[in-house]
Structures are given as C-alpha cells and as structure tokens.
Short mmCIF file of C-alpha atoms and ligand atoms in Angstrom, two decimals:
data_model
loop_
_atom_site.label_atom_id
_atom_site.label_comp_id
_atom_site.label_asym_id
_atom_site.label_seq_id
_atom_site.Cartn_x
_atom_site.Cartn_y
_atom_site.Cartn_z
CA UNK A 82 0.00 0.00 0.00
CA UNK A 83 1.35 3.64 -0.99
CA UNK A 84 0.91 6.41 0.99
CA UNK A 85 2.51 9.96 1.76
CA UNK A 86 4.43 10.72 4.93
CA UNK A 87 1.74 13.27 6.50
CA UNK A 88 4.83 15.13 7.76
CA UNK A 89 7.12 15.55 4.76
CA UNK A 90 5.07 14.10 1.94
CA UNK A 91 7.80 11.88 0.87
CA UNK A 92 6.14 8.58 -0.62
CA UNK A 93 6.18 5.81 1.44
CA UNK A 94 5.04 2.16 0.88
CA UNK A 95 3.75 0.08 3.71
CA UNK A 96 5.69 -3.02 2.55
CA UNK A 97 8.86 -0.81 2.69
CA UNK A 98 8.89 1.21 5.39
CA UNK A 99 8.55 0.10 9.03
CA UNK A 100 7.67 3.69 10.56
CA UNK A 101 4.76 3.64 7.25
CA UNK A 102 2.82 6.00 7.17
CA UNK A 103 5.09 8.02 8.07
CA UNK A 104 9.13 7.43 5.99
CA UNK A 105 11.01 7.22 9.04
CA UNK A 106 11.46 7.57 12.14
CA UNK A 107 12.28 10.84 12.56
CA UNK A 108 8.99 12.28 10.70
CA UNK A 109 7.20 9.27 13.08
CA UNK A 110 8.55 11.27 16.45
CA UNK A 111 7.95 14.89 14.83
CA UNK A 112 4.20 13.89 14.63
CA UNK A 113 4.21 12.84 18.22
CA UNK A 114 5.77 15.39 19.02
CA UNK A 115 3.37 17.78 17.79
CA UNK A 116 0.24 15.84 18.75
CA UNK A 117 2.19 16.04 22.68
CA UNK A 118 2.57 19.91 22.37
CA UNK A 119 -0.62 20.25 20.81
CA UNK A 120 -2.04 18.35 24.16
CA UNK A 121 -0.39 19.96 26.37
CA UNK A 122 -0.31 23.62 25.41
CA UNK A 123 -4.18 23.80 27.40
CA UNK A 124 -2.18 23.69 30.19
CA UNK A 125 0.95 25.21 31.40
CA UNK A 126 2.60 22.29 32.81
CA UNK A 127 4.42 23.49 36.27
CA UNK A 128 7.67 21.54 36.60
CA UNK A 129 8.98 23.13 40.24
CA UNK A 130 7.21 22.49 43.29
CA UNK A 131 7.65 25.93 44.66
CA UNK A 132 5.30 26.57 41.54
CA UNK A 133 2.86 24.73 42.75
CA UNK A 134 2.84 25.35 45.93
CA UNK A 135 2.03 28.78 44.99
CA UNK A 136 -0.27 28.03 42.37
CA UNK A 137 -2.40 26.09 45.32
CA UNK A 138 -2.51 29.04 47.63
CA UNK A 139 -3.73 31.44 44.47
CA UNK A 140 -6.13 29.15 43.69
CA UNK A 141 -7.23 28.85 47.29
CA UNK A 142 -7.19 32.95 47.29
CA UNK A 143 -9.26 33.14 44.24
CA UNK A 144 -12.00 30.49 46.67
CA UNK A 145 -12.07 32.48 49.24
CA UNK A 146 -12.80 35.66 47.35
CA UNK A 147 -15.37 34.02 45.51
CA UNK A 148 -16.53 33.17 49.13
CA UNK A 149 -16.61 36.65 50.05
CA UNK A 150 -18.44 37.97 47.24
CA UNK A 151 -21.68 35.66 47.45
CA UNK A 152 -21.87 36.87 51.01
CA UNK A 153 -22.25 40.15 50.67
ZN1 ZN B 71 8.71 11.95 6.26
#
C-alpha cells in the first residue's frame, strides 16, 4: 500500500517502510511530538514544586474571594 508521509510528503510504501505512514522515524517522532505539544499547550505544565505550591494558595485565594463575594 502507498501512501505519503503526512509530515514531509515523501512517498512511502507500507511493505517498505517500518515507521509507514510516516518514511522514518524521525517524521514518526515529529508527529508525536506535535500531537504532545498540541495536548499539552491547554495547560501550562508546572515543573517546580515551589510553583505549585504557589499556584495552590492562588487558587485557594481566588476560593475564598469568591466566598466573600456571594456573602455580601
Ligand atoms: Zn517523512
């Protein structure tokens, strides 16, 4: 079966290549990479604890001014 690498558009043959559809590895990793970014970009990932530690409390903040508000 023929086919086009979605990432280059090199021809690529199913029989051929072991990465098919895609011509090789490397164009087989680019398009995981960009379907990982793509997934991941909602959120911004936070690597350092300190982060989220701090990220906890401001969302805590933002709860207890939401609190505040209905009250009044
Ligand atoms: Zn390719």
């Amino acid at each position: 079966m023929k086919h086009r690498c979605p990432i280059c558009k090199s021809p690529t043959d199913s029989e051929v290549y072991a990465d098919f559809p895609f011509c090789g590895e490397r164009c087989r990793l680019l398009d995981l990479g960009a379907w990982a970014s793509e997934k991941y970009v909602v959120s911004d990932p936070i690597f350092d604890e300190e982060e989220l530690a701090e990220a906890q409390r401001d969302a805590q903040g933002v709860a207890h001014k939401k609190q505040n508000e209905t009250i009044h």
